[in-house]
Amino acid sequence: MVTGELETYAAEHGVKFFLVSYVDLLGVVRSKLVPSAHIGTMQRVGAGFAGFAAHFNMTAADPDMMAKPDPSSVIKLPWNDKVAWVASDLYMNDTPVQQSPREVLKNQIARAAEMGPGYHMKTGVECEFFLLKKSSEIEIADSKDDADKPCYEQGALMRHYTVISELLEYMETLGWEPYQADHEDANGQFELNWAYDDCLKTADRHTFFKFMTKTVAEKHGFRATFMPKPFVDKTGNGAHCHVSVWKDVNSPCSTNLFDAPLSPSTTTDNNNDHSNQALGLSVLGDQFMAGILHNAQALVALLNPTVNSYKRIDGRPTTSGTPWAPFTVSYTGNNRTHLLRIPDGGRFELRLADGAVNPYLLQAAILASGLHGIRENLPIPPRCDWNGFFPPPNIPALGNDFIDSYLFVQRQQWRSYTSHLSKWELDNTLDC
Ligand code: ADP
Ligand code: MG
Ligand code: MG
Ligand code: MG
Ligand code: MG
């Protein structure tokens, strides 16, 4: 980091203020608005925050937490050219704060770089959201958007052209290479996709995308929500993540290590029979996925961080037919009904995370789990090439009649309970 870099940036781009920003443990974005005349000092010593005032495991007696902006993350607000947003790294007593989500991710990135030929994770995230009326009621903004199967509906998409096209144009300006936008599976739900990149960049962009979407929606009189399950009878907001691991990222011969080798003779180091090379995923990709499957329960704690999250992943059908969210620890090919999907060669998709996920912990948890799989050479289990929303009756967990029946009635009771939204959830998650 070159001190003075942001001062130069301000001068060159006519920026008057910087939003010196970080994300706390519950995913809340905290910032200070800093005049550019003082950004050099902030880069050197950081902007001071009382850690206890944010969601951290700190006390009111702790010294100031200093947020030092990372110039490589700077983004000029497309809707206000006087202001630039910049992600920060947190320090206390001149030492990196280990519980800072961005630090947790950076530590995993450093571990990855030390393994094998130097691993480097690249990811793309799909941030689904709803456009609601800006009122105290939780109501979809477009009252005509009421079909049972509204996914990809042209009319419903174009009635929100103003918001969606503005977001696409902003992302183009920022160089994110957006390539599509659509109406998703729930009434009032949308998704905009942009190109995958280095996982730290994706985490910063994920954070900024939520800020930008909420801002643009508000400007046009709506409210955007990323709440995991704002309507219990509709598909929830996922934050699917597509993953690949690369080497030599800074050289022209950069290689995607998840691409299956062309020749079967190079597959001899495979330690099991369930390889996915025929689907275009390498042995390293299988090991990485095995790490995700092995750590799935821990991943739920990190990737589904709110009470409301559990209403998205409980497998209840929706008015569209399915919830499109995984509820078994299983993987498959190009099939959207399992935890992991291999949509294409050279990558896989993790469908677990939701709109409340902390963007940095999402990447950190995926990377940590994947590195675990690689380090331990964990075997990949067989693929589950069936409709995961209707599992076949012979899956081993089911047991005898009594267990089946008992689970059946208990699950019914649980679903009845979870089919209600509490005021607490709305108060705490609608603006996640
Ligand atoms: P789907 O809806 O089929 O799951 P999308 O097109 O909505 O997929 O999103 C796919 C995401 O995956 C995008 O962000 C895209 O850039 C990303 N992606 C594509 N190829 C790779 C890859 N090799 N590594 C990581 N991410 C990838
Ligand atoms: Mg003060
Ligand atoms: Mg998508
Ligand atoms: Mg989607
Ligand atoms: Mg997806």
Short mmCIF file of C-alpha atoms and ligand atoms in Angstrom, two decimals:
data_model
loop_
_atom_site.label_atom_id
_atom_site.label_comp_id
_atom_site.label_asym_id
_atom_site.label_seq_id
_atom_site.Cartn_x
_atom_site.Cartn_y
_atom_site.Cartn_z
CA MET A 1 0.00 0.00 0.00
CA VAL A 2 1.47 3.34 -1.02
CA THR A 3 0.62 6.15 1.39
CA GLY A 4 -0.75 9.08 -0.53
CA GLU A 5 -2.30 6.85 -3.17
CA LEU A 6 -5.84 7.87 -2.17
CA GLU A 7 -4.90 11.56 -2.11
CA THR A 8 -3.73 11.20 -5.70
CA TYR A 9 -6.90 9.29 -6.56
CA ALA A 10 -9.01 12.11 -5.09
CA ALA A 11 -7.15 14.74 -7.08
CA GLU A 12 -7.34 12.77 -10.34
CA HIS A 13 -11.03 11.83 -9.98
CA GLY A 14 -12.39 15.00 -8.40
CA VAL A 15 -13.41 13.07 -5.28
CA LYS A 16 -14.29 15.24 -2.27
CA PHE A 17 -15.10 12.54 0.26
CA PHE A 18 -14.25 8.92 1.01
CA LEU A 19 -16.59 6.48 2.73
CA VAL A 20 -14.04 4.61 4.84
CA SER A 21 -15.96 1.41 5.33
CA TYR A 22 -15.83 -2.04 6.95
CA VAL A 23 -18.21 -4.90 7.69
CA ASP A 24 -18.73 -6.16 11.24
CA LEU A 25 -19.40 -9.73 12.38
CA LEU A 26 -23.16 -9.49 11.77
CA GLY A 27 -22.62 -8.04 8.29
CA VAL A 28 -23.48 -4.45 9.15
CA VAL A 29 -21.53 -1.98 7.01
CA ARG A 30 -19.98 0.79 9.14
CA SER A 31 -18.37 3.90 7.70
CA LYS A 32 -17.00 7.35 8.25
CA LEU A 33 -17.27 10.05 5.61
CA VAL A 34 -13.78 11.53 5.34
CA PRO A 35 -12.89 14.71 3.40
CA SER A 36 -10.17 13.95 0.86
CA ALA A 37 -7.80 16.44 2.53
CA HIS A 38 -7.59 13.98 5.43
CA ILE A 39 -7.54 10.68 3.57
CA GLY A 40 -3.72 10.52 3.66
CA THR A 41 -3.77 10.56 7.47
CA MET A 42 -6.52 7.94 7.49
CA GLN A 43 -4.42 5.73 5.26
CA ARG A 44 -1.47 6.08 7.64
CA VAL A 45 -3.17 5.83 11.03
CA GLY A 46 -6.75 4.82 10.19
CA ALA A 47 -10.18 6.21 11.02
CA GLY A 48 -11.03 5.61 14.67
CA PHE A 49 -14.04 3.53 15.74
CA ALA A 50 -15.18 2.22 19.13
CA GLY A 51 -15.30 -1.50 18.38
CA PHE A 52 -17.91 -2.18 21.05
CA ALA A 53 -20.34 0.12 19.23
CA ALA A 54 -20.33 -2.31 16.28
CA HIS A 55 -21.02 -6.07 16.35
CA PHE A 56 -17.68 -7.32 17.62
CA ASN A 57 -16.61 -9.31 20.64
CA MET A 58 -15.09 -6.25 22.29
CA THR A 59 -15.75 -4.14 25.35
CA ALA A 60 -16.42 -0.45 25.83
CA ALA A 61 -13.01 -0.21 27.53
CA ASP A 62 -11.07 -1.44 24.50
CA PRO A 63 -8.85 1.04 22.66
CA ASP A 64 -10.00 2.51 19.35
CA MET A 65 -10.21 0.24 16.38
CA MET A 66 -8.53 1.93 13.42
CA ALA A 67 -9.97 1.40 9.92
CA LYS A 68 -7.22 1.78 7.33
CA PRO A 69 -8.60 2.09 3.79
CA ASP A 70 -7.28 -0.40 1.23
CA PRO A 71 -6.68 1.71 -1.92
CA SER A 72 -7.00 -1.32 -4.20
CA SER A 73 -10.69 -1.55 -3.27
CA VAL A 74 -11.67 2.03 -4.03
CA ILE A 75 -14.96 2.51 -5.95
CA LYS A 76 -16.26 5.93 -6.99
CA LEU A 77 -20.02 6.01 -6.36
CA PRO A 78 -21.65 5.88 -9.82
CA TRP A 79 -24.56 7.95 -8.47
CA ASN A 80 -22.45 10.61 -6.74
CA ASP A 81 -19.11 11.48 -8.34
CA LYS A 82 -17.92 13.46 -5.33
CA VAL A 83 -17.76 10.34 -3.14
CA ALA A 84 -15.63 7.18 -3.29
CA TRP A 85 -16.21 4.04 -1.18
CA VAL A 86 -13.19 2.20 0.12
CA ALA A 87 -13.00 -1.07 2.07
CA SER A 88 -10.82 -0.92 5.17
CA ASP A 89 -8.71 -3.24 7.25
CA LEU A 90 -9.10 -3.01 11.01
CA TYR A 91 -6.23 -2.51 13.46
CA MET A 92 -6.04 -2.22 17.23
CA ASN A 93 -2.77 -1.21 18.88
CA ASP A 94 -1.17 -1.38 15.41
CA THR A 95 -2.10 -5.05 15.11
CA PRO A 96 -4.64 -6.46 12.61
CA VAL A 97 -7.95 -7.26 14.34
CA GLN A 98 -8.24 -11.03 13.95
CA GLN A 99 -12.04 -11.08 14.32
CA SER A 100 -12.50 -8.62 11.43
CA PRO A 101 -14.25 -10.55 8.60
CA ARG A 102 -11.98 -9.01 5.94
CA GLU A 103 -8.94 -10.08 7.98
CA VAL A 104 -10.34 -13.61 8.33
CA LEU A 105 -10.62 -13.79 4.54
CA LYS A 106 -7.16 -12.32 3.97
CA ASN A 107 -5.68 -14.93 6.31
CA GLN A 108 -7.28 -17.73 4.28
CA ILE A 109 -6.07 -16.16 1.03
CA ALA A 110 -2.53 -16.13 2.46
CA ARG A 111 -2.83 -19.80 3.53
CA ALA A 112 -4.02 -20.75 0.04
CA ALA A 113 -1.09 -18.92 -1.55
CA GLU A 114 1.32 -21.02 0.53
CA MET A 115 -0.15 -24.34 -0.57
CA GLY A 116 0.64 -26.36 -3.68
CA PRO A 117 1.81 -24.16 -6.54
CA GLY A 118 0.15 -21.16 -4.80
CA TYR A 119 -3.63 -21.43 -4.87
CA HIS A 120 -5.78 -18.43 -5.67
CA MET A 121 -9.58 -18.63 -5.40
CA LYS A 122 -11.78 -16.82 -7.90
CA THR A 123 -15.51 -16.53 -7.33
CA GLY A 124 -18.73 -15.09 -8.67
CA VAL A 125 -21.67 -14.40 -6.37
CA GLU A 126 -25.38 -14.14 -7.26
CA CYS A 127 -27.06 -11.63 -4.96
CA GLU A 128 -30.83 -12.09 -5.18
CA PHE A 129 -33.08 -9.35 -3.79
CA PHE A 130 -36.71 -8.24 -3.69
CA LEU A 131 -38.05 -4.83 -4.65
CA LEU A 132 -40.66 -3.83 -2.08
CA LYS A 133 -42.88 -0.83 -1.56
CA LYS A 134 -41.26 1.77 0.65
CA SER A 135 -43.83 1.43 3.40
CA SER A 136 -44.04 -0.11 6.81
CA GLU A 137 -45.91 -3.10 5.30
CA ILE A 138 -43.83 -5.82 3.66
CA GLU A 139 -45.35 -5.63 0.19
CA ILE A 140 -43.96 -6.37 -3.29
CA ALA A 141 -43.53 -3.08 -5.18
CA ASP A 142 -45.19 -4.27 -8.40
CA SER A 143 -48.75 -5.36 -7.59
CA LYS A 144 -49.11 -6.92 -11.07
CA ASP A 145 -46.24 -9.28 -10.28
CA ASP A 146 -48.41 -12.07 -8.86
CA ALA A 147 -47.91 -15.14 -11.09
CA ASP A 148 -47.36 -18.54 -9.47
CA LYS A 149 -44.32 -19.03 -11.69
CA PRO A 150 -42.95 -15.52 -12.23
CA CYS A 151 -39.35 -16.54 -13.01
CA TYR A 152 -37.85 -14.80 -16.08
CA GLU A 153 -41.15 -12.94 -16.75
CA GLN A 154 -40.40 -10.27 -19.32
CA GLY A 155 -43.25 -7.97 -18.30
CA ALA A 156 -42.37 -7.99 -14.62
CA LEU A 157 -38.69 -7.43 -15.44
CA MET A 158 -39.42 -4.47 -17.71
CA ARG A 159 -41.82 -2.80 -15.28
CA HIS A 160 -38.69 -2.36 -13.11
CA TYR A 161 -36.49 -1.34 -16.07
CA THR A 162 -35.54 1.95 -14.38
CA VAL A 163 -33.93 0.31 -11.37
CA ILE A 164 -32.49 -2.74 -13.13
CA SER A 165 -30.98 -0.87 -16.10
CA GLU A 166 -29.49 1.77 -13.82
CA LEU A 167 -27.76 -0.95 -11.81
CA LEU A 168 -26.45 -2.64 -14.99
CA GLU A 169 -25.12 0.67 -16.30
CA TYR A 170 -23.42 1.43 -13.00
CA MET A 171 -21.72 -1.95 -13.00
CA GLU A 172 -20.54 -1.40 -16.56
CA THR A 173 -19.08 1.97 -15.54
CA LEU A 174 -17.28 0.26 -12.68
CA GLY A 175 -15.82 -2.38 -15.00
CA TRP A 176 -17.56 -5.31 -13.31
CA GLU A 177 -18.67 -6.75 -16.67
CA PRO A 178 -22.35 -7.36 -15.86
CA TYR A 179 -23.80 -9.82 -18.39
CA GLN A 180 -27.44 -10.38 -17.49
CA ALA A 181 -30.36 -9.42 -15.25
CA ASP A 182 -33.60 -11.27 -14.74
CA HIS A 183 -36.75 -11.66 -12.72
CA GLU A 184 -36.15 -14.56 -10.34
CA ASP A 185 -38.41 -17.29 -8.99
CA ALA A 186 -40.34 -15.26 -6.40
CA ASN A 187 -42.72 -12.39 -7.10
CA GLY A 188 -40.78 -9.15 -6.79
CA GLN A 189 -37.39 -10.91 -6.91
CA PHE A 190 -34.46 -10.03 -9.19
CA GLU A 191 -30.86 -11.01 -9.87
CA LEU A 192 -28.05 -9.23 -11.70
CA ASN A 193 -24.89 -11.09 -12.62
CA TRP A 194 -21.39 -9.83 -13.15
CA ALA A 195 -18.07 -11.49 -13.91
CA TYR A 196 -16.19 -13.59 -11.39
CA ASP A 197 -12.89 -12.37 -10.02
CA ASP A 198 -10.41 -12.73 -7.16
CA CYS A 199 -12.37 -13.71 -4.02
CA LEU A 200 -11.39 -10.60 -2.03
CA LYS A 201 -12.56 -8.42 -4.90
CA THR A 202 -15.81 -10.40 -5.08
CA ALA A 203 -16.36 -9.90 -1.34
CA ASP A 204 -15.77 -6.13 -1.65
CA ARG A 205 -18.09 -5.98 -4.68
CA HIS A 206 -20.75 -8.08 -2.94
CA THR A 207 -20.70 -5.55 -0.08
CA PHE A 208 -20.85 -2.62 -2.47
CA PHE A 209 -23.57 -4.26 -4.63
CA LYS A 210 -25.94 -4.42 -1.67
CA PHE A 211 -25.27 -0.76 -0.84
CA MET A 212 -25.74 0.27 -4.48
CA THR A 213 -28.94 -1.75 -4.95
CA LYS A 214 -30.53 -0.38 -1.78
CA THR A 215 -29.53 3.15 -2.78
CA VAL A 216 -30.89 2.95 -6.34
CA ALA A 217 -34.12 1.27 -5.17
CA GLU A 218 -34.63 4.01 -2.60
CA LYS A 219 -33.95 6.73 -5.15
CA HIS A 220 -36.84 5.35 -7.25
CA GLY A 221 -39.20 5.05 -4.31
CA PHE A 222 -38.70 1.34 -3.49
CA ARG A 223 -37.01 -0.71 -0.82
CA ALA A 224 -34.58 -3.47 -1.80
CA THR A 225 -34.25 -6.35 0.63
CA PHE A 226 -31.73 -9.19 0.69
CA MET A 227 -33.52 -10.82 3.68
CA PRO A 228 -33.15 -14.62 3.31
CA LYS A 229 -36.89 -15.36 3.40
CA PRO A 230 -39.10 -12.25 3.44
CA PHE A 231 -42.16 -14.28 2.33
CA VAL A 232 -42.50 -17.79 3.75
CA ASP A 233 -44.45 -19.07 0.72
CA LYS A 234 -41.99 -17.74 -1.88
CA THR A 235 -38.45 -18.62 -2.88
CA GLY A 236 -35.94 -16.83 -0.65
CA ASN A 237 -32.91 -14.69 -1.42
CA GLY A 238 -29.88 -16.85 -2.09
CA ALA A 239 -26.27 -15.77 -2.50
CA HIS A 240 -24.98 -18.67 -4.58
CA CYS A 241 -21.23 -18.70 -5.03
CA HIS A 242 -19.36 -20.14 -8.05
CA VAL A 243 -15.83 -21.22 -7.29
CA SER A 244 -12.60 -22.02 -9.12
CA VAL A 245 -8.97 -22.15 -8.00
CA TRP A 246 -6.17 -20.81 -10.12
CA LYS A 247 -2.38 -20.68 -10.21
CA ASP A 248 -0.03 -18.05 -11.61
CA VAL A 249 -2.82 -15.47 -11.53
CA ASN A 250 -0.49 -12.61 -12.41
CA SER A 251 1.11 -14.29 -15.39
CA PRO A 252 -0.14 -14.78 -18.95
CA CYS A 253 -0.10 -18.56 -18.39
CA SER A 254 -2.55 -18.35 -15.51
CA THR A 255 -4.41 -21.67 -15.23
CA ASN A 256 -7.74 -22.74 -13.78
CA LEU A 257 -6.77 -25.74 -11.67
CA PHE A 258 -10.40 -26.91 -11.53
CA ASP A 259 -10.38 -27.61 -15.27
CA ALA A 260 -10.21 -31.38 -15.76
CA PRO A 261 -7.10 -32.47 -17.63
CA LEU A 262 -7.72 -33.47 -21.21
CA SER A 263 -5.89 -36.79 -20.94
CA PRO A 264 -7.24 -39.50 -18.61
CA SER A 265 -3.65 -40.67 -18.01
CA THR A 266 -3.08 -37.66 -15.75
CA THR A 267 -5.83 -38.78 -13.36
CA THR A 268 -3.85 -41.46 -11.54
CA ASP A 269 -3.58 -39.47 -8.29
CA ASN A 270 -7.33 -39.69 -7.85
CA ASN A 271 -7.98 -41.48 -4.55
CA ASN A 272 -11.52 -42.69 -5.17
CA ASP A 273 -13.97 -43.86 -7.80
CA HIS A 274 -16.34 -40.91 -7.87
CA SER A 275 -14.26 -38.47 -9.85
CA ASN A 276 -16.10 -35.73 -11.72
CA GLN A 277 -13.60 -35.34 -14.52
CA ALA A 278 -16.22 -36.40 -17.05
CA LEU A 279 -18.09 -33.23 -15.99
CA GLY A 280 -14.95 -31.17 -16.53
CA LEU A 281 -13.93 -30.83 -12.88
CA SER A 282 -10.38 -31.77 -11.87
CA VAL A 283 -9.28 -33.94 -8.94
CA LEU A 284 -8.37 -30.73 -7.09
CA GLY A 285 -11.94 -29.52 -7.66
CA ASP A 286 -13.28 -32.79 -6.23
CA GLN A 287 -11.05 -32.47 -3.16
CA PHE A 288 -12.21 -28.88 -2.65
CA MET A 289 -15.87 -29.92 -2.93
CA ALA A 290 -15.23 -32.82 -0.53
CA GLY A 291 -13.96 -30.24 1.97
CA ILE A 292 -17.19 -28.26 1.58
CA LEU A 293 -19.34 -31.37 2.09
CA HIS A 294 -17.25 -32.41 5.11
CA ASN A 295 -17.69 -28.99 6.73
CA ALA A 296 -21.30 -28.41 5.65
CA GLN A 297 -22.72 -28.11 9.15
CA ALA A 298 -20.15 -25.53 10.19
CA LEU A 299 -20.77 -23.70 6.92
CA VAL A 300 -24.47 -23.35 7.76
CA ALA A 301 -23.51 -21.44 10.92
CA LEU A 302 -21.50 -18.96 8.86
CA LEU A 303 -23.44 -18.82 5.58
CA ASN A 304 -26.96 -18.81 7.06
CA PRO A 305 -26.37 -16.36 9.89
CA THR A 306 -29.89 -15.33 10.92
CA VAL A 307 -32.94 -17.02 12.44
CA ASN A 308 -34.74 -16.15 9.21
CA SER A 309 -32.08 -18.03 7.18
CA TYR A 310 -33.48 -21.35 8.38
CA LYS A 311 -36.82 -20.63 6.75
CA ARG A 312 -35.07 -20.59 3.37
CA ILE A 313 -33.24 -23.91 3.76
CA ASP A 314 -35.93 -26.02 5.39
CA GLY A 315 -37.18 -27.56 2.15
CA ARG A 316 -40.76 -26.34 2.29
CA PRO A 317 -42.31 -26.02 -1.21
CA THR A 318 -43.24 -22.54 -2.43
CA THR A 319 -46.02 -21.17 -4.66
CA SER A 320 -43.64 -21.61 -7.63
CA GLY A 321 -43.21 -25.32 -6.85
CA THR A 322 -39.82 -25.49 -5.11
CA PRO A 323 -37.68 -23.31 -2.83
CA TRP A 324 -34.54 -23.64 -5.01
CA ALA A 325 -32.51 -23.80 -1.77
CA PRO A 326 -30.60 -26.91 -0.71
CA PHE A 327 -31.60 -28.92 2.32
CA THR A 328 -29.37 -31.98 2.01
CA VAL A 329 -25.58 -32.27 2.15
CA SER A 330 -25.19 -33.56 -1.38
CA TYR A 331 -23.80 -32.62 -4.77
CA THR A 332 -24.65 -33.16 -8.40
CA GLY A 333 -24.02 -32.07 -12.00
CA ASN A 334 -26.07 -29.39 -13.73
CA ASN A 335 -29.04 -29.80 -11.37
CA ARG A 336 -30.23 -27.02 -9.03
CA THR A 337 -31.62 -29.20 -6.23
CA HIS A 338 -28.49 -29.97 -4.16
CA LEU A 339 -26.00 -28.13 -1.98
CA LEU A 340 -23.29 -28.21 -4.66
CA ARG A 341 -23.78 -28.13 -8.42
CA ILE A 342 -21.26 -28.58 -11.20
CA PRO A 343 -22.88 -26.41 -13.87
CA ASP A 344 -19.95 -26.50 -16.22
CA GLY A 345 -16.31 -27.56 -16.46
CA GLY A 346 -13.74 -25.82 -14.27
CA ARG A 347 -16.02 -24.66 -11.45
CA PHE A 348 -18.74 -25.60 -8.99
CA GLU A 349 -21.56 -23.67 -7.38
CA LEU A 350 -22.35 -23.61 -3.65
CA ARG A 351 -26.07 -22.81 -3.22
CA LEU A 352 -26.14 -22.57 0.57
CA ALA A 353 -25.52 -18.92 1.44
CA ASP A 354 -28.35 -16.41 1.64
CA GLY A 355 -28.77 -12.66 1.36
CA ALA A 356 -27.82 -12.08 5.00
CA VAL A 357 -24.41 -13.71 4.62
CA ASN A 358 -21.37 -11.67 5.54
CA PRO A 359 -19.62 -11.28 2.14
CA TYR A 360 -16.15 -11.80 3.63
CA LEU A 361 -17.07 -14.77 5.80
CA LEU A 362 -18.77 -16.37 2.77
CA GLN A 363 -15.49 -16.39 0.86
CA ALA A 364 -13.37 -17.23 3.91
CA ALA A 365 -15.54 -20.20 4.90
CA ILE A 366 -15.56 -21.61 1.36
CA LEU A 367 -11.81 -21.24 1.04
CA ALA A 368 -11.06 -22.71 4.49
CA SER A 369 -13.30 -25.72 3.80
CA GLY A 370 -11.84 -26.26 0.35
CA LEU A 371 -8.25 -26.06 1.59
CA HIS A 372 -9.17 -28.60 4.28
CA GLY A 373 -10.39 -30.96 1.55
CA ILE A 374 -7.19 -30.46 -0.47
CA ARG A 375 -4.83 -30.80 2.49
CA GLU A 376 -6.51 -33.99 3.77
CA ASN A 377 -7.11 -35.33 0.26
CA LEU A 378 -10.72 -35.98 1.32
CA PRO A 379 -12.56 -38.44 -0.92
CA ILE A 380 -15.49 -37.13 -2.93
CA PRO A 381 -18.67 -39.14 -2.30
CA PRO A 382 -20.92 -40.28 -5.16
CA ARG A 383 -22.95 -37.70 -7.07
CA CYS A 384 -26.66 -37.44 -6.31
CA ASP A 385 -28.15 -37.16 -9.78
CA TRP A 386 -31.77 -37.05 -8.73
CA ASN A 387 -34.21 -34.29 -7.87
CA GLY A 388 -32.97 -33.35 -4.41
CA PHE A 389 -36.29 -31.74 -3.58
CA PHE A 390 -37.86 -35.22 -3.80
CA PRO A 391 -35.14 -37.50 -2.40
CA PRO A 392 -35.51 -41.17 -3.32
CA PRO A 393 -36.93 -43.29 -0.49
CA ASN A 394 -33.75 -45.35 -0.09
CA ILE A 395 -31.46 -42.62 1.26
CA PRO A 396 -29.65 -44.18 4.22
CA ALA A 397 -30.70 -41.65 6.87
CA LEU A 398 -34.35 -42.68 6.83
CA GLY A 399 -34.32 -45.77 9.06
CA ASN A 400 -37.37 -47.76 10.19
CA ASP A 401 -41.09 -46.96 10.19
CA PHE A 402 -41.16 -45.41 13.60
CA ILE A 403 -38.26 -43.05 12.85
CA ASP A 404 -39.86 -42.10 9.55
CA SER A 405 -43.19 -41.36 11.18
CA TYR A 406 -41.73 -39.56 14.14
CA LEU A 407 -39.55 -37.39 11.90
CA PHE A 408 -42.55 -36.76 9.68
CA VAL A 409 -44.78 -35.36 12.41
CA GLN A 410 -41.97 -33.45 14.10
CA ARG A 411 -40.98 -31.89 10.79
CA GLN A 412 -44.59 -30.94 10.16
CA GLN A 413 -44.66 -29.20 13.52
CA TRP A 414 -41.36 -27.43 12.82
CA ARG A 415 -42.60 -26.26 9.43
CA SER A 416 -45.80 -24.99 10.91
CA TYR A 417 -43.74 -22.98 13.37
CA THR A 418 -41.33 -21.68 10.75
CA SER A 419 -44.10 -20.65 8.37
CA HIS A 420 -44.58 -17.53 10.47
CA LEU A 421 -42.42 -14.46 10.32
CA SER A 422 -41.78 -12.86 13.65
CA LYS A 423 -41.59 -9.13 14.23
CA TRP A 424 -38.05 -9.66 15.51
CA GLU A 425 -36.99 -11.14 12.16
CA LEU A 426 -38.49 -8.28 10.20
CA ASP A 427 -36.99 -5.68 12.53
CA ASN A 428 -33.55 -7.27 12.40
CA THR A 429 -33.24 -8.75 8.91
CA LEU A 430 -35.20 -6.70 6.40
CA ASP A 431 -32.28 -4.33 5.92
CA CYS A 432 -29.53 -6.96 6.16
P1 ADP B 1 -26.61 -19.71 -12.29
O1 ADP B 1 -27.87 -18.89 -12.13
O2 ADP B 1 -26.68 -20.69 -13.43
O3 ADP B 1 -26.17 -20.35 -11.05
P2 ADP B 1 -25.30 -17.18 -12.99
O4 ADP B 1 -25.04 -16.94 -14.43
O5 ADP B 1 -26.43 -16.46 -12.37
O6 ADP B 1 -25.41 -18.76 -12.76
O7 ADP B 1 -24.00 -16.83 -12.14
C1 ADP B 1 -22.80 -17.48 -12.44
C2 ADP B 1 -21.65 -16.83 -11.71
O8 ADP B 1 -20.54 -17.73 -11.81
C3 ADP B 1 -21.19 -15.51 -12.30
O9 ADP B 1 -20.81 -14.60 -11.30
C4 ADP B 1 -19.99 -15.94 -13.15
O10 ADP B 1 -19.04 -14.91 -13.38
C5 ADP B 1 -19.41 -17.00 -12.22
N1 ADP B 1 -18.43 -17.90 -12.87
C6 ADP B 1 -18.40 -18.37 -14.14
N2 ADP B 1 -17.31 -19.12 -14.35
C7 ADP B 1 -16.62 -19.15 -13.17
C8 ADP B 1 -15.39 -19.73 -12.75
N3 ADP B 1 -14.62 -20.46 -13.56
N4 ADP B 1 -15.01 -19.51 -11.47
C9 ADP B 1 -15.75 -18.80 -10.62
N5 ADP B 1 -16.90 -18.22 -10.97
C10 ADP B 1 -17.34 -18.39 -12.23
MG MG B 2 -16.57 10.98 18.94
MG MG B 3 -28.18 -16.98 -11.34
MG MG B 4 -30.96 -17.00 -8.68
MG MG B 5 -27.00 -20.06 -9.05
#
